[in-house]
PDB file of C-alpha atoms in Angstrom:
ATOM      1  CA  UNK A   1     108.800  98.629 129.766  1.00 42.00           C
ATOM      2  CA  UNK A   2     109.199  95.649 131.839  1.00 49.00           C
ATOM      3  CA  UNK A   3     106.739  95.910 135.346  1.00 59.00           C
ATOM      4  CA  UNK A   4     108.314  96.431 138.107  1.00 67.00           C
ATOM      5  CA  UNK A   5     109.456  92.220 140.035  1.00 76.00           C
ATOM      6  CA  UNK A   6     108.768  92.132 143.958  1.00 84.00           C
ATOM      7  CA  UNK A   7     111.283  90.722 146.140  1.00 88.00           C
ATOM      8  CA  UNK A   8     111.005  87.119 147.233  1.00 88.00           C
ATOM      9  CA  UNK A   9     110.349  88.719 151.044  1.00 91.00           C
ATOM     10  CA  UNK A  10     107.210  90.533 149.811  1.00 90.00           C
ATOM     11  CA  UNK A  11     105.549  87.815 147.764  1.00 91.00           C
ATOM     12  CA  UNK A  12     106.059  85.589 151.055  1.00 92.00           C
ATOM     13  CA  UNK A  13     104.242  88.286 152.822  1.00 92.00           C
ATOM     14  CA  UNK A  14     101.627  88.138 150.586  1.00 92.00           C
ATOM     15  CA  UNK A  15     101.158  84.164 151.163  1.00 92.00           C
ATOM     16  CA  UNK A  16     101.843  84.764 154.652  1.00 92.00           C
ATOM     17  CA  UNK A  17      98.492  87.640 155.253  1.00 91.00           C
ATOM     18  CA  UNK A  18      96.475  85.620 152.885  1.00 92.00           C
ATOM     19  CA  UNK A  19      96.830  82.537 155.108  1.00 92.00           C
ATOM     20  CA  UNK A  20      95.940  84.484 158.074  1.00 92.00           C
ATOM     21  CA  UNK A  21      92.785  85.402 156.764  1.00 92.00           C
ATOM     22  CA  UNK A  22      93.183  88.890 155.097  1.00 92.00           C
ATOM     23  CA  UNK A  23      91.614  89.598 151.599  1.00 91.00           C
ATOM     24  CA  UNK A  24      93.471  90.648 148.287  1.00 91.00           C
ATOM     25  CA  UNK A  25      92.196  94.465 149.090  1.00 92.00           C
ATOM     26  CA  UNK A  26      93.577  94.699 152.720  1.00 92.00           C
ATOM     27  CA  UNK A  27      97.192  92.829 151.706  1.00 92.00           C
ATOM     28  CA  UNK A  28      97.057  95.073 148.833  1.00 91.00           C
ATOM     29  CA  UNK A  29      96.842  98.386 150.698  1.00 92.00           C
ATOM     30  CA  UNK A  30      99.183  96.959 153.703  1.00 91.00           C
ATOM     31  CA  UNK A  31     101.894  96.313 151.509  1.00 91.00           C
ATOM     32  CA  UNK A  32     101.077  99.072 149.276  1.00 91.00           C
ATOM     33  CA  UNK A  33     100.870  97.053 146.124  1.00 91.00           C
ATOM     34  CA  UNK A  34      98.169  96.332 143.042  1.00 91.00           C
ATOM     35  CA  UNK A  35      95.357  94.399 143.853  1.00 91.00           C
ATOM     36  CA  UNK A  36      96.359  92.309 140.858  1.00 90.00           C
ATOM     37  CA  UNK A  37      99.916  91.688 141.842  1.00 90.00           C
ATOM     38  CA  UNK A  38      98.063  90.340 145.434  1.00 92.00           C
ATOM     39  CA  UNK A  39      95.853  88.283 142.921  1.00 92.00           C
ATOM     40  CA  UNK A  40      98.510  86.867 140.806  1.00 90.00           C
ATOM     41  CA  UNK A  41     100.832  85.605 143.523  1.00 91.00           C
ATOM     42  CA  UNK A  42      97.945  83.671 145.620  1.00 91.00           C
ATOM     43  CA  UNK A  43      97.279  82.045 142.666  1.00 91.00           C
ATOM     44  CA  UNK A  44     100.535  81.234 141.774  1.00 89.00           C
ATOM     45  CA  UNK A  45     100.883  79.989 145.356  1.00 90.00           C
ATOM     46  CA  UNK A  46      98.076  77.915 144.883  1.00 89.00           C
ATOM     47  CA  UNK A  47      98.951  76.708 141.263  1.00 86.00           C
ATOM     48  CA  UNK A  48     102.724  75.840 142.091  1.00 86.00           C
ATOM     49  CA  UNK A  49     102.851  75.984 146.024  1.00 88.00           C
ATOM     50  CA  UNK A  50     105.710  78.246 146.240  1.00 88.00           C
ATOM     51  CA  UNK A  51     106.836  82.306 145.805  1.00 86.00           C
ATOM     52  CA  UNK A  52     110.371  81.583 144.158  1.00 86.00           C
ATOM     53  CA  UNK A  53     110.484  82.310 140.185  1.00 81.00           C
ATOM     54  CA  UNK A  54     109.905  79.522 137.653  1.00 77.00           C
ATOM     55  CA  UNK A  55     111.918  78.797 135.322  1.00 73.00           C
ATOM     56  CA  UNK A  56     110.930  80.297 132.014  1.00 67.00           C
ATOM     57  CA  UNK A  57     110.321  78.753 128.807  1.00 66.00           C
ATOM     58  CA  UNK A  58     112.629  79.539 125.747  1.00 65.00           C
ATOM     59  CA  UNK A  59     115.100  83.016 125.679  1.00 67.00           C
ATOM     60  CA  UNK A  60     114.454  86.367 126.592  1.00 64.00           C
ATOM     61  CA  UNK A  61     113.359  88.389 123.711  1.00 69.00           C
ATOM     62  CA  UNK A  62     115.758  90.336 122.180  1.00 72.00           C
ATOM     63  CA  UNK A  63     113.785  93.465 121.549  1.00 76.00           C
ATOM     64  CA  UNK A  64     111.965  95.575 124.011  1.00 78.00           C
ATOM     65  CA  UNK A  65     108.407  96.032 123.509  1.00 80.00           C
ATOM     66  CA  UNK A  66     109.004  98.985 121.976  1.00 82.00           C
ATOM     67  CA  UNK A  67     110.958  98.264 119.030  1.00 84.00           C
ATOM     68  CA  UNK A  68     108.656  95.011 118.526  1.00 86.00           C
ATOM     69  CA  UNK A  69     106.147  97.758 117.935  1.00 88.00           C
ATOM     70  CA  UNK A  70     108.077  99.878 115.864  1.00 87.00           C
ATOM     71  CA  UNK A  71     108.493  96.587 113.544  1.00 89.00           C
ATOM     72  CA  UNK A  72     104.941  95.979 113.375  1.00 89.00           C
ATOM     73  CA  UNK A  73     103.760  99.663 112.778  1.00 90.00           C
ATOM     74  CA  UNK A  74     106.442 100.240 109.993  1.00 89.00           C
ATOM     75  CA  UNK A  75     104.985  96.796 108.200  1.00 89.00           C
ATOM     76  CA  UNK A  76     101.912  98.323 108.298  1.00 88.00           C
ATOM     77  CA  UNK A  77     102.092 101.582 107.170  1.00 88.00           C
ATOM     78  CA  UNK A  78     104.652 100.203 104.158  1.00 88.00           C
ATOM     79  CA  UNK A  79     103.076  96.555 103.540  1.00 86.00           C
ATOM     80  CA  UNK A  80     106.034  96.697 100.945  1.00 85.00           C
ATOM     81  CA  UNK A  81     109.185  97.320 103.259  1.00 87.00           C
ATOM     82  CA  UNK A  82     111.344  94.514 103.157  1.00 87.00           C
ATOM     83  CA  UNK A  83     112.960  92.193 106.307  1.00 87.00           C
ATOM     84  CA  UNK A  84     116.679  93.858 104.755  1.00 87.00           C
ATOM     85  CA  UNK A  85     115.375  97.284 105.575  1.00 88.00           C
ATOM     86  CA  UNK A  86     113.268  95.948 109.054  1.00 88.00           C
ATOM     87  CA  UNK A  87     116.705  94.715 109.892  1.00 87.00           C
ATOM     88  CA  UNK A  88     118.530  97.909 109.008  1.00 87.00           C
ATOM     89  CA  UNK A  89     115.943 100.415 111.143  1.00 85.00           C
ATOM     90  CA  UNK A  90     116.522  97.642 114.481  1.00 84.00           C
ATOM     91  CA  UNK A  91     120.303  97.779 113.643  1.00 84.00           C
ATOM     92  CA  UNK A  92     120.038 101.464 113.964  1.00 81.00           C
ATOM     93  CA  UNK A  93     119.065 101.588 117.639  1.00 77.00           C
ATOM     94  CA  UNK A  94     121.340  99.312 118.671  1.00 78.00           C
ATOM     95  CA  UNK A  95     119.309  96.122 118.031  1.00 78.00           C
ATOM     96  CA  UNK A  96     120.714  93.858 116.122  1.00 79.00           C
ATOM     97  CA  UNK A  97     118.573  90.696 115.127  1.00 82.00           C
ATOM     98  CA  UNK A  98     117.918  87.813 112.498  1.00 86.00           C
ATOM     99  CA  UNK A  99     115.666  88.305 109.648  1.00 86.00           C
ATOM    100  CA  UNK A 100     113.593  85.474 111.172  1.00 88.00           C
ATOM    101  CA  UNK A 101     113.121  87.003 114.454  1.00 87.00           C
ATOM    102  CA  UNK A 102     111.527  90.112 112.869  1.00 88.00           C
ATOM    103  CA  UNK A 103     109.431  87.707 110.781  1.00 89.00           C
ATOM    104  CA  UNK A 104     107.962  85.924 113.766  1.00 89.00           C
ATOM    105  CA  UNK A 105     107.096  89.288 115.272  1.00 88.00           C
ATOM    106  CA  UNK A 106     105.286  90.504 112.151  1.00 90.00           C
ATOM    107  CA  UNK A 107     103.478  86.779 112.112  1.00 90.00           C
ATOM    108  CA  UNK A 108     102.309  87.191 115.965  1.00 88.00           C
ATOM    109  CA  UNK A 109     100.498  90.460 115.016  1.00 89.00           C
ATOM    110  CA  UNK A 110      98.913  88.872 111.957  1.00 90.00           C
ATOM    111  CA  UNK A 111     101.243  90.569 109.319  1.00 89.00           C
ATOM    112  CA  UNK A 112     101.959  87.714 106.469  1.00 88.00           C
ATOM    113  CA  UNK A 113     104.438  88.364 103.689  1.00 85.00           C
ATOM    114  CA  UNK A 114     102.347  87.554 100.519  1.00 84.00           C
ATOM    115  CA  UNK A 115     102.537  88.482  97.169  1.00 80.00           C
ATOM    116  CA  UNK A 116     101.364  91.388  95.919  1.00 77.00           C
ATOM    117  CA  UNK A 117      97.895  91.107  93.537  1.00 72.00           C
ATOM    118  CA  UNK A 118      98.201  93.176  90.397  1.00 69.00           C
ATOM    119  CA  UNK A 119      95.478  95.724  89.790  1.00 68.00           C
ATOM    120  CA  UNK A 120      94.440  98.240  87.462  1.00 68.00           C
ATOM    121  CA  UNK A 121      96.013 101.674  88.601  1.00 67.00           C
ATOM    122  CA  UNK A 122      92.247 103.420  89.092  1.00 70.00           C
ATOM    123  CA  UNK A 123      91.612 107.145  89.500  1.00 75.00           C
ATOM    124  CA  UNK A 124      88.436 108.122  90.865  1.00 78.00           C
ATOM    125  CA  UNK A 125      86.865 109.095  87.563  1.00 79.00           C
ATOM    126  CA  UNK A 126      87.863 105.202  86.798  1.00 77.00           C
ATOM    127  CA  UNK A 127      85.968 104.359  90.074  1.00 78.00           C
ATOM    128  CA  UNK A 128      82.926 106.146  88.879  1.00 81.00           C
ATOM    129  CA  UNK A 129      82.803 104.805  85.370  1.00 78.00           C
ATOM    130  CA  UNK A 130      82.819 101.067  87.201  1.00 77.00           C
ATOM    131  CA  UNK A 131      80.037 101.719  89.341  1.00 81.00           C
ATOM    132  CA  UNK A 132      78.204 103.227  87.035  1.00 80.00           C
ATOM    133  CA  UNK A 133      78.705 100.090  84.454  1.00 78.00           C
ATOM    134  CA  UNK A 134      77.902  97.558  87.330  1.00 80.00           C
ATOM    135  CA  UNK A 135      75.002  99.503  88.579  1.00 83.00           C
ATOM    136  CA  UNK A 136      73.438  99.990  84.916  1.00 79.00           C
ATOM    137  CA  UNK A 137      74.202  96.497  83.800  1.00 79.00           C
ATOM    138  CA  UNK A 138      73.415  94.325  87.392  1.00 81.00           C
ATOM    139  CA  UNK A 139      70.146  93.562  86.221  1.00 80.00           C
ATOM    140  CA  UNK A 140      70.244  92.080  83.094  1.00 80.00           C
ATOM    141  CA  UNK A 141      69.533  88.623  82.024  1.00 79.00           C
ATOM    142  CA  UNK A 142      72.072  85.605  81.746  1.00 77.00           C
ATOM    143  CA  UNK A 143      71.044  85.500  78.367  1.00 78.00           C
ATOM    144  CA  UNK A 144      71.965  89.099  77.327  1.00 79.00           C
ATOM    145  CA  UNK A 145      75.447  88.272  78.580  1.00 76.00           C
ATOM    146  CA  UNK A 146      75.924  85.048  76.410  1.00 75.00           C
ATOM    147  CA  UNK A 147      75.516  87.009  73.766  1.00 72.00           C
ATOM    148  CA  UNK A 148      78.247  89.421  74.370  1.00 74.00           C
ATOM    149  CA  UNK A 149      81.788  89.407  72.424  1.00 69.00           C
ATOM    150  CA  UNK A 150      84.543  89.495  75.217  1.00 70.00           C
ATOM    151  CA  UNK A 151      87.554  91.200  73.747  1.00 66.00           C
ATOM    152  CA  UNK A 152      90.985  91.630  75.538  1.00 65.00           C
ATOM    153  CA  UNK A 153      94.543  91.571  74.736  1.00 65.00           C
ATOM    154  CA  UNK A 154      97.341  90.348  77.180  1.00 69.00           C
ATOM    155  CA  UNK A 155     101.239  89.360  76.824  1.00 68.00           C
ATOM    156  CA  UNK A 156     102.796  85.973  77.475  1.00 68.00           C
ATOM    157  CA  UNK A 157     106.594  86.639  78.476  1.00 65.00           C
ATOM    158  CA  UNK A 158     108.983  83.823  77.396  1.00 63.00           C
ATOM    159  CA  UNK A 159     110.536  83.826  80.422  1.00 56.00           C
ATOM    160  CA  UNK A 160     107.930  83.634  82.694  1.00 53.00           C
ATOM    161  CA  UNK A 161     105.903  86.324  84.726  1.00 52.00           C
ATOM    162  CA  UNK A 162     106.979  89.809  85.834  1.00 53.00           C
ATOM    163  CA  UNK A 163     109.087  89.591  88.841  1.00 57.00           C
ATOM    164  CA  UNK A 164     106.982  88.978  91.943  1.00 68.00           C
ATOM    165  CA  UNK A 165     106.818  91.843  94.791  1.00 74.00           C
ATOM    166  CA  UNK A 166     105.837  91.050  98.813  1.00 76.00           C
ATOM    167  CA  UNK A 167     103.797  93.214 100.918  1.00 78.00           C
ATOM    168  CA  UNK A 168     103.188  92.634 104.640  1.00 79.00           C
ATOM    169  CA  UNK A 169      99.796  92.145 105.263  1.00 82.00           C
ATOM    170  CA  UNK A 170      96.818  90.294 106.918  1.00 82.00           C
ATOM    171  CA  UNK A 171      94.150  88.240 105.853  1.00 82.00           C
ATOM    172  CA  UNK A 172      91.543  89.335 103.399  1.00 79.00           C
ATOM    173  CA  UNK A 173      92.967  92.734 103.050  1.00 79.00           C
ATOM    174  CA  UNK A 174      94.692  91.209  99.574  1.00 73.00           C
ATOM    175  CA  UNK A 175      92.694  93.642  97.201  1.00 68.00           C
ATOM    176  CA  UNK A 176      93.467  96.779  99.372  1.00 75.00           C
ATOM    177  CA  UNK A 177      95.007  99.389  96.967  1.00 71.00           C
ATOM    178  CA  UNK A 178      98.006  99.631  99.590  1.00 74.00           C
ATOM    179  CA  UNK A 179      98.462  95.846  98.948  1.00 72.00           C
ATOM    180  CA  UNK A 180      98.164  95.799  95.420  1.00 73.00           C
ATOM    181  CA  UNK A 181     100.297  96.797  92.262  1.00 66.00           C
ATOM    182  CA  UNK A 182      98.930  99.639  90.285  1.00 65.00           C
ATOM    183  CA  UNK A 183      99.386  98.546  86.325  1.00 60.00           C
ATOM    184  CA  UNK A 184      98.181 100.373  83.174  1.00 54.00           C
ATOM    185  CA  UNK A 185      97.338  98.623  79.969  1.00 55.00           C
ATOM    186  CA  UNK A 186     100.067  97.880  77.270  1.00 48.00           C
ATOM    187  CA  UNK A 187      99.095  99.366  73.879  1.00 45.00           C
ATOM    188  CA  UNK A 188      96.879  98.520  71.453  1.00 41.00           C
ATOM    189  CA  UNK A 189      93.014  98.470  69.832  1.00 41.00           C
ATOM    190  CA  UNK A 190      90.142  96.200  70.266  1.00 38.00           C
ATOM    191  CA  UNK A 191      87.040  96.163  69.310  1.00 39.00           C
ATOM    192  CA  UNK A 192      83.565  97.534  72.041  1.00 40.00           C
ATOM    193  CA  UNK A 193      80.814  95.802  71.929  1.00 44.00           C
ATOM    194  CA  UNK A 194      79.461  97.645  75.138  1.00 49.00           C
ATOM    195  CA  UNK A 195      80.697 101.488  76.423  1.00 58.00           C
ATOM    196  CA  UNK A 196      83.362  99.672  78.841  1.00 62.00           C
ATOM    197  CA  UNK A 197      84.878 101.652  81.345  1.00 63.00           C
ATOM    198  CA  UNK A 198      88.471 101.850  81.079  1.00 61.00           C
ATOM    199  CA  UNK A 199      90.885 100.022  83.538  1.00 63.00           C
ATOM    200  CA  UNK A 200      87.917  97.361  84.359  1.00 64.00           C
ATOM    201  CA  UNK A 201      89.854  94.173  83.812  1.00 62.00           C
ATOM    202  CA  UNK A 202      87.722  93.085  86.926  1.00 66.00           C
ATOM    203  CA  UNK A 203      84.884  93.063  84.647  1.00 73.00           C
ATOM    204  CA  UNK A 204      85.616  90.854  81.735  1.00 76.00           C
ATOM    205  CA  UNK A 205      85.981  87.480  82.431  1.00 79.00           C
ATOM    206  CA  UNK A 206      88.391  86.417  79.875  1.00 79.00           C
ATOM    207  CA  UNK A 207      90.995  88.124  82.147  1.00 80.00           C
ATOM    208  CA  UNK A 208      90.342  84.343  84.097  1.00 81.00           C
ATOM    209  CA  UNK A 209      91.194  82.734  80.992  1.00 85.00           C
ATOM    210  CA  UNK A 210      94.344  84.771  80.498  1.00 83.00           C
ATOM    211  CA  UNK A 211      95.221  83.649  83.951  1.00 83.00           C
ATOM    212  CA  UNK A 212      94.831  80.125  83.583  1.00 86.00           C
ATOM    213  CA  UNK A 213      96.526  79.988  79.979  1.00 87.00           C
ATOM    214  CA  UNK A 214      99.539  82.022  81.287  1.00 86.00           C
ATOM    215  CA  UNK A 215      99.976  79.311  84.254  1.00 86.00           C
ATOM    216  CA  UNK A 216      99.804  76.363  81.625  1.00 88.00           C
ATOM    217  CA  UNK A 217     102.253  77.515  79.220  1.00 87.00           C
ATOM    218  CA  UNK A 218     104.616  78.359  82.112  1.00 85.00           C
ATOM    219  CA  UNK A 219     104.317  74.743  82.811  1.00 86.00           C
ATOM    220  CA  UNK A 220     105.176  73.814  79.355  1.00 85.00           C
ATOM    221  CA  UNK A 221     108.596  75.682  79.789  1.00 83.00           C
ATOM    222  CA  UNK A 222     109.529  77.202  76.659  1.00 83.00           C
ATOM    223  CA  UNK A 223     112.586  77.911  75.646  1.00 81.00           C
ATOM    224  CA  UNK A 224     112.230  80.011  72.240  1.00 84.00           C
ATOM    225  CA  UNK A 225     109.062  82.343  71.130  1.00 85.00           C
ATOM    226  CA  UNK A 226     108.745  79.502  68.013  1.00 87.00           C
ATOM    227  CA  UNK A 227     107.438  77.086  71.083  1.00 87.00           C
ATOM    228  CA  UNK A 228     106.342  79.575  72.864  1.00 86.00           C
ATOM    229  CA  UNK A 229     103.279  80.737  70.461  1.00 87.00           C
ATOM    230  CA  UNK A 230     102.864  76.705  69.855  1.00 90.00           C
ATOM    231  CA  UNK A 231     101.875  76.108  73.841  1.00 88.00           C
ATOM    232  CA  UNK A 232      99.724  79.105  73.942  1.00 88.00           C
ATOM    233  CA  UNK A 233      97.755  77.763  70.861  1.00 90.00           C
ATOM    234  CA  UNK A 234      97.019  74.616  72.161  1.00 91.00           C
ATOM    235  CA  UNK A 235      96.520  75.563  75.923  1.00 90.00           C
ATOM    236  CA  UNK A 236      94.349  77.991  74.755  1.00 87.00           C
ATOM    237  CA  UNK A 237      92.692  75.280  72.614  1.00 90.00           C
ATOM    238  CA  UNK A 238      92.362  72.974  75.806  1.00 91.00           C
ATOM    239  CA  UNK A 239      89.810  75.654  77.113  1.00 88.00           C
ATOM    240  CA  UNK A 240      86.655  74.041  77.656  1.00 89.00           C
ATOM    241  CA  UNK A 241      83.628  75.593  76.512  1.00 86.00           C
ATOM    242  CA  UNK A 242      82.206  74.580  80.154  1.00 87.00           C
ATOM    243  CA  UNK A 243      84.404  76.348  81.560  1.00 87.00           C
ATOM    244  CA  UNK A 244      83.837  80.027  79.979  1.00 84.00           C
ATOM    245  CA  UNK A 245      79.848  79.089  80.189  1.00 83.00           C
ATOM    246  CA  UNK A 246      80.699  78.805  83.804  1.00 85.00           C
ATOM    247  CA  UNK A 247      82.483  82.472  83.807  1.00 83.00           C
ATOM    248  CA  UNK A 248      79.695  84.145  82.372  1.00 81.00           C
ATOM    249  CA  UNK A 249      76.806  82.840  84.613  1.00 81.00           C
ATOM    250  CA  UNK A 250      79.025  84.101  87.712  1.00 80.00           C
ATOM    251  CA  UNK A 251      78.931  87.218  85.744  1.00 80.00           C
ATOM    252  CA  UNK A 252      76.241  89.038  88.102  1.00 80.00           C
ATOM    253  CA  UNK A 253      78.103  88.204  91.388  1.00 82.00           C
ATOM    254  CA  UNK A 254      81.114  90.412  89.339  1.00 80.00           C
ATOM    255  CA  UNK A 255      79.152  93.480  89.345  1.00 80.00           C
ATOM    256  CA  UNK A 256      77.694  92.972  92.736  1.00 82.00           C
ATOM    257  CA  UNK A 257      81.888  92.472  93.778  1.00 81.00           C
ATOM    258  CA  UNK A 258      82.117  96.045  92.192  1.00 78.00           C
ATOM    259  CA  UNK A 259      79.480  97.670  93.967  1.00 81.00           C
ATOM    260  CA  UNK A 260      80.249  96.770  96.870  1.00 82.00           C
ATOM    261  CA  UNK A 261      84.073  98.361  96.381  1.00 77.00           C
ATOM    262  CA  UNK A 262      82.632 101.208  94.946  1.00 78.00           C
ATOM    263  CA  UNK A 263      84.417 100.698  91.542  1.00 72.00           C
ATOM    264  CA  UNK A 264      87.608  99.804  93.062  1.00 74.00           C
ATOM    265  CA  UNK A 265      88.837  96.656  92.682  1.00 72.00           C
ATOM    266  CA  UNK A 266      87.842  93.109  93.783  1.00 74.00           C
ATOM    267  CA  UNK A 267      88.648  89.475  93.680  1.00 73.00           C
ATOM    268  CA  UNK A 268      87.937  89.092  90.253  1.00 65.00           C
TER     269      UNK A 268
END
């Protein structure tokens, strides 16, 4: 609710008993007003040198305060709402604005569209099984994890990824199982070399490597699965051996990442 705007007569009145000597507590209870509002037009006065209004930068907002809030708590308790259906709910009492206005309201309280990371769906039993790997295995030697097979499957779509979904949210809350995409593994078998907890992609770090060759045959464009399983041979070929040495020494600060989200998921 907008506060409440004194008349031109009172603010001079204000000026007028602060010149004569009187403090912001005495003008305040003579006139019957805040202390503040006493504050805020002597300084005014003193800034500008004059009671009238100033002209104000840019247009009035077109929501109230209150819907503004509305906006921002319906972003936030569904990061995945989109500006159609923002734009909808303000249309609905009356207010009808751009999809651009109700992104610059969402921006000013920190809310970002970004896309949404996609995680393992994890139960708690899932949860436990992590933390139980990372705590077990945290202390182990670099050298016990060069020796390890890492085993995964993955797809490579023709066409690109899966399509892309937006949530509303703000920084470093990306991992946050209300900002993520739950996913289950496709079928199939491979082979354990350790007791691996299931839906733990955050633990083997060939899931970077699936990343990376994904991104570079997407860049190769192409356009039939004959060229298609020709770029992912020789992207996956263009691997450096560096590189995955470099994955597995990192391989500690994994299982620390997991601890720390109690077997939920992590940046990895």
């Amino acid at each position: 609710m907008k506060n409440k705007e004194h008349t031109r007569q009172v603010r001079d009145t204000v000026v007028k008993k602060f010149k004569a000597g009187f403090g912001y507590k005495k003008i305040a209870q003579a006139l019957n007003i805040p202390r503040s509002t006493v504050q805020a037009i002597i300084l005014k006065w003193k800034e500008y040198q004059t009671t009238a209004n100033l002209p104000r930068p840019g247009r009035p907002s077109k929501l109230s305060a209150h819907t503004r809030r509305r906006l921002i708590r319906d972003a936030a308790k569904r990061p995945m709402i989109t500006l159609d259906e923002l734009q909808r709910s303000t249309a609905e009492v009356g207010d009808s604005v751009h999809r651009t206005t109700i992104s610059h309201i969402l921006h000013k309280s920190g809310l970002y569209g970004r896309v949404a990371r996609r995680k393992p769906f994890l139960k708690d039993i899932h949860k436990k099984c992590c933390l139980k790997f990372a705590t077990s295995h945290l202390g182990d030697t670099p050298n016990m994890w060069k020796k390890v097979l890492w085993s995964d499957e993955t797809k490579i779509e023709l066409f690109g990824n899966n399509a892309k979904r937006y949530v509303w949210r703000k920084s470093n809350t990306a991992h946050h199982p209300e900002h993520t995409i739950p996913t289950v593994k496709h079928g199939g078998k491979h082979i354990q070399v350790l007791e691996w907890p299931s839906q733990s992609p955050d633990q083997n770090p060939i899931e970077n490597l699936w990343k990376e060759l994904k991104t570079a045959v997407h860049k190769c464009s192409p356009s039939n699965l004959t060229e298609l399983e020709l770029f992912c041979k020789e992207e996956w070929e263009k691997i450096s051996v560096s590189r995955c040495a470099k994955l597995i020494e990192t391989y500690p600060k994994r299982l620390t990442a997991v601890i720390a989200a109690k077997g939920g998921a992590t940046k990895y």
